[in-house]
Tab-separated table of C-alpha atoms in Angstrom:
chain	number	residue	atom	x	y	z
A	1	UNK	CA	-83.043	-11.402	-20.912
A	2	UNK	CA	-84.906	-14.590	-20.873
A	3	UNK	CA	-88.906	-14.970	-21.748
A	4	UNK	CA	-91.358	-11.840	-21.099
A	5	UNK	CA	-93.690	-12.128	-18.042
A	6	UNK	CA	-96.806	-13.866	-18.612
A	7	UNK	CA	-99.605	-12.033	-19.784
A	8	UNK	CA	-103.188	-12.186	-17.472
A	9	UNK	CA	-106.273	-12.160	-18.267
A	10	UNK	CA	-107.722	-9.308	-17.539
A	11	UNK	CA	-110.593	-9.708	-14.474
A	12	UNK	CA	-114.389	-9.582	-15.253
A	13	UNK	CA	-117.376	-10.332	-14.346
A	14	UNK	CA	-120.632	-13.437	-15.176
A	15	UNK	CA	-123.529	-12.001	-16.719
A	16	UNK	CA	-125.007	-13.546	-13.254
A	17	UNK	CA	-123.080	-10.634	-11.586
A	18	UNK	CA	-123.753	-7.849	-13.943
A	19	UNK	CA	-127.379	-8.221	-14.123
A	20	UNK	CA	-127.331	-8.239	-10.070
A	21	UNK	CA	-125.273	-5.167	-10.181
A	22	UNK	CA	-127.800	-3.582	-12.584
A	23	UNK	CA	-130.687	-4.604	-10.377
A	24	UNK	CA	-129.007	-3.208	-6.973
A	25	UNK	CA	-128.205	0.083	-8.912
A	26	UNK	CA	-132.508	0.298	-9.335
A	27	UNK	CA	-132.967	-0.306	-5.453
A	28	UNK	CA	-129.968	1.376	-3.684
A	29	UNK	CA	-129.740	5.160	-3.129
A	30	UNK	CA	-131.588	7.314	-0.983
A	31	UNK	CA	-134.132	9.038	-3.071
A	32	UNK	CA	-135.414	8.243	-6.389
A	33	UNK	CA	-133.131	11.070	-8.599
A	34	UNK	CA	-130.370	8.533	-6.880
A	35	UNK	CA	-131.857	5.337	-8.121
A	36	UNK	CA	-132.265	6.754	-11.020
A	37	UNK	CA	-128.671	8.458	-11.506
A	38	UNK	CA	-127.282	5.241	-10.296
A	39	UNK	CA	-129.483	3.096	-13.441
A	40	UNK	CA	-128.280	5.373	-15.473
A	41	UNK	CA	-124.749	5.392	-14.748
A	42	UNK	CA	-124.422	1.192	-14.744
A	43	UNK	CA	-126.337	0.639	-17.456
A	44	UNK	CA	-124.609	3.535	-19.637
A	45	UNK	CA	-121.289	2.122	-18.387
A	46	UNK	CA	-121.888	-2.328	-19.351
A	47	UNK	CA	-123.796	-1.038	-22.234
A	48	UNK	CA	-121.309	1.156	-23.869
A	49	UNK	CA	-117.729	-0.242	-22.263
A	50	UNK	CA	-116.733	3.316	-21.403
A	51	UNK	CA	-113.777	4.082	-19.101
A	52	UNK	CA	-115.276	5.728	-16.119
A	53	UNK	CA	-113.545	9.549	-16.770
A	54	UNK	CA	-116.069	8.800	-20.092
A	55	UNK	CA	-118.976	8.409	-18.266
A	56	UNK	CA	-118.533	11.085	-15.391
A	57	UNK	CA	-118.032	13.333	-17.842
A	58	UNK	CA	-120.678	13.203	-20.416
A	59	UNK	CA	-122.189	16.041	-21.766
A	60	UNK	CA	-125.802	15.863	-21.885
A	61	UNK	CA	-126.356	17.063	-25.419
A	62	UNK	CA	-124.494	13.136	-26.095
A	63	UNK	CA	-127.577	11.753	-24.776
A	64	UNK	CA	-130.504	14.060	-26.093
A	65	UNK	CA	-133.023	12.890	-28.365
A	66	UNK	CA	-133.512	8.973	-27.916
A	67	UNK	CA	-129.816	8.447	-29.246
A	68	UNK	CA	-129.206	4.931	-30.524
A	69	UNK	CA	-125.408	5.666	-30.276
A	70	UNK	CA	-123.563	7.819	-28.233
A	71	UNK	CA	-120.498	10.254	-29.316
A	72	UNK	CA	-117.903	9.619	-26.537
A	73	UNK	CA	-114.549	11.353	-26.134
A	74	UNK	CA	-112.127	9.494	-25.148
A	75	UNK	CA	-108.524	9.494	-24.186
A	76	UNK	CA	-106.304	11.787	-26.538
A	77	UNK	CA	-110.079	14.084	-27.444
A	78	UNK	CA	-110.353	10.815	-29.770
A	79	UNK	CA	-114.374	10.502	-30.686
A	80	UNK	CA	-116.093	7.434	-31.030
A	81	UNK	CA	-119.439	6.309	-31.436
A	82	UNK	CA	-120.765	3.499	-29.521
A	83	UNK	CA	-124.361	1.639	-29.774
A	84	UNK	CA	-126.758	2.194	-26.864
A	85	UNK	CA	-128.915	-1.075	-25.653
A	86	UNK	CA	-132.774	-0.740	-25.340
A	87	UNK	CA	-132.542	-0.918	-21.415
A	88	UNK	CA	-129.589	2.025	-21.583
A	89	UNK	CA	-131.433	3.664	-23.707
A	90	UNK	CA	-134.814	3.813	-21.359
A	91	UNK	CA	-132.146	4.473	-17.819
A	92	UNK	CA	-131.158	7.653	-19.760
A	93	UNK	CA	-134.635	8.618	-20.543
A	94	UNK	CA	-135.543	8.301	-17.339
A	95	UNK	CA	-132.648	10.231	-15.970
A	96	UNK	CA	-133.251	13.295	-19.085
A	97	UNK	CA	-136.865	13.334	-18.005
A	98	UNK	CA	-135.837	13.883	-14.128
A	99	UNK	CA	-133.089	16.589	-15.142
A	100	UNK	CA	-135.556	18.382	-17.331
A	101	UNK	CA	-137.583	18.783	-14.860
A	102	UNK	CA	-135.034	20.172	-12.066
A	103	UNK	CA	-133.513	22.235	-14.720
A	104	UNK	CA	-137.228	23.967	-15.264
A	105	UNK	CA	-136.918	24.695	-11.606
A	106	UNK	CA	-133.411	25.905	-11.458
A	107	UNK	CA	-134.032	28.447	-14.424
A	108	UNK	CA	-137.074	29.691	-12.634
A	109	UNK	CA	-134.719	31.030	-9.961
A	110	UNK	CA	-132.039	32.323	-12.130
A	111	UNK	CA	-129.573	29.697	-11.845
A	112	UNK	CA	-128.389	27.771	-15.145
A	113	UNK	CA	-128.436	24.061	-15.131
A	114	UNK	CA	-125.287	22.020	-15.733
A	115	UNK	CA	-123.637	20.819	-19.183
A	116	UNK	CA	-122.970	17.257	-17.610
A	117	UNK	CA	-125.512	14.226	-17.650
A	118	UNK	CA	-124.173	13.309	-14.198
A	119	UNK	CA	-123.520	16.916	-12.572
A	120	UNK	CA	-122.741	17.730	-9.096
A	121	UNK	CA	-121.614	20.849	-7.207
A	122	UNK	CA	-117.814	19.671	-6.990
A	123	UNK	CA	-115.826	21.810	-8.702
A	124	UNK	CA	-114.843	19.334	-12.008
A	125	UNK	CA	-118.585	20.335	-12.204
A	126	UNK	CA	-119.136	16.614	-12.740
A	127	UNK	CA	-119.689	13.213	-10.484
A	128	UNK	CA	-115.957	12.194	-9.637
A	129	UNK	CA	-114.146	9.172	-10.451
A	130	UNK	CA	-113.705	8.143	-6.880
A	131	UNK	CA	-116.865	9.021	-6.084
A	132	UNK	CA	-118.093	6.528	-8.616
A	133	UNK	CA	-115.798	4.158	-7.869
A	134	UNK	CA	-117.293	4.505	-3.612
A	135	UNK	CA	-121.136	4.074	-5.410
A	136	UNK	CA	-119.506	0.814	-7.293
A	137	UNK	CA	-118.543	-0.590	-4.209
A	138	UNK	CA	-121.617	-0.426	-2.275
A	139	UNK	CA	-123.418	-1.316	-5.386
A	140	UNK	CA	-121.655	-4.582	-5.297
A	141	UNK	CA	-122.329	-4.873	-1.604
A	142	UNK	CA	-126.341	-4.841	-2.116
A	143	UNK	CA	-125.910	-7.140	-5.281
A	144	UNK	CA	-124.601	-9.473	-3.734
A	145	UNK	CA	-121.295	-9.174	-5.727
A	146	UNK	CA	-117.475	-9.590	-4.271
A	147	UNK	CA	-116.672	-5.522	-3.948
A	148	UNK	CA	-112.766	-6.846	-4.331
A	149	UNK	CA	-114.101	-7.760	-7.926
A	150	UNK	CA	-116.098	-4.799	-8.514
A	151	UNK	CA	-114.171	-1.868	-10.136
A	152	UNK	CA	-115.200	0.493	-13.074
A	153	UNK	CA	-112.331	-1.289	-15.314
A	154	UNK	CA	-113.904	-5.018	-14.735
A	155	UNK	CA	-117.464	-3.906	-16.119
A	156	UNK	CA	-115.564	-2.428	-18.908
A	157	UNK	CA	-113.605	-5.782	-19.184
A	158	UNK	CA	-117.131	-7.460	-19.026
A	159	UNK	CA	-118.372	-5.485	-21.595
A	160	UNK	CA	-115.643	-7.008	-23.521
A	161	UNK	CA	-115.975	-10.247	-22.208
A	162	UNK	CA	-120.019	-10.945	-22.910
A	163	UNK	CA	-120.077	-9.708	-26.324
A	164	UNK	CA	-117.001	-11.846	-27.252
A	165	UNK	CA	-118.923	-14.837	-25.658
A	166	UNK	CA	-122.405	-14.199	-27.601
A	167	UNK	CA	-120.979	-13.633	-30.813
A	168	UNK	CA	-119.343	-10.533	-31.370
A	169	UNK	CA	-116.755	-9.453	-33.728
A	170	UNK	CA	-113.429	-9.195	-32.385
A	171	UNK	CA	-112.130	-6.066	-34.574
A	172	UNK	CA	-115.597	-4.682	-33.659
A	173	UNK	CA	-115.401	-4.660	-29.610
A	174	UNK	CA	-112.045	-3.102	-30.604
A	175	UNK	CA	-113.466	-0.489	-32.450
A	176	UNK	CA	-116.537	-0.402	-29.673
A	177	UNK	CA	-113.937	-0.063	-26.694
């Protein structure tokens, strides 16, 4: 059969280009709920290495109460707890503080506030993988950042990628991811 194919590294992403992706998620949107949705959904997704069907679909009781880790599900309803950084932790603050309030609102006409951290009026109930993977994309555009580069998967891969550089255990990210 001969030798296997080779095996690629996986893309990713500098730090450089993270933290400009970061910074365009605090700028770009059209109101502040979206700057601070879109903070909240890139920092949540480099600071945890979450697959994007993760993230969309968080519940927000994960996040309540200051967490310092998070309890994802993940593929196969397989839980796992992953570490929140101090600047993910403050974007989700931010982002519970906002929903509080609009759910306050919603209740005083009757209606009952989603289950999801990043809701929408789609019926999953939740923001959409493609839709996130759109946001991504112009994220990248106001950062600066190659969009052909730019997928949920490579900041997962960066994740990865910058805590194996600084340090990190390897059987830890794998435990992490």
């Amino acid at each position: 059969k001969g030798p296997g194919r080779d095996q690629r590294l996986p893309k990713t992403l500098s730090e450089a280009e993270v933290d400009r992706l970061l910074a365009a998620a605090r700028t770009v949107g059209r109101s502040t709920r979206d700057r601070y949705r879109n903070t909240c959904l890139m920092e949540l997704l480099y600071a945890t290495g979450m697959r994007v069907s993760e993230l969309v679909s968080l519940p927000i009781a994960a996040a309540r109460g200051n967490p310092q880790m998070l309890l994802i599900r993940g593929k196969g309803g397989k839980e796992r707890m992953v570490p929140l950084s101090p600047p993910a932790r403050a974007a989700v603050e931010e982002w519970l503080a906002l929903l509080d309030s609009e759910a306050e609102l919603e209740r005083a006409k009757g209606a009952v506030p989603s289950g999801f951290l990043f809701a929408s009026r789609g019926k999953a109930g939740h923001l959409t993988r493609h839709r996130f993977y759109t946001l991504i994309k112009e994220l990248a555009v106001q950062g600066g950042v190659s969009p052909a580069k730019v997928t949920p998967h490579t900041l997962r891969h960066a994740f990865a990628t910058h805590l194996l550089a600084n340090g990190a255990d390897l059987m830890a990210i794998q435990a992490l991811l």
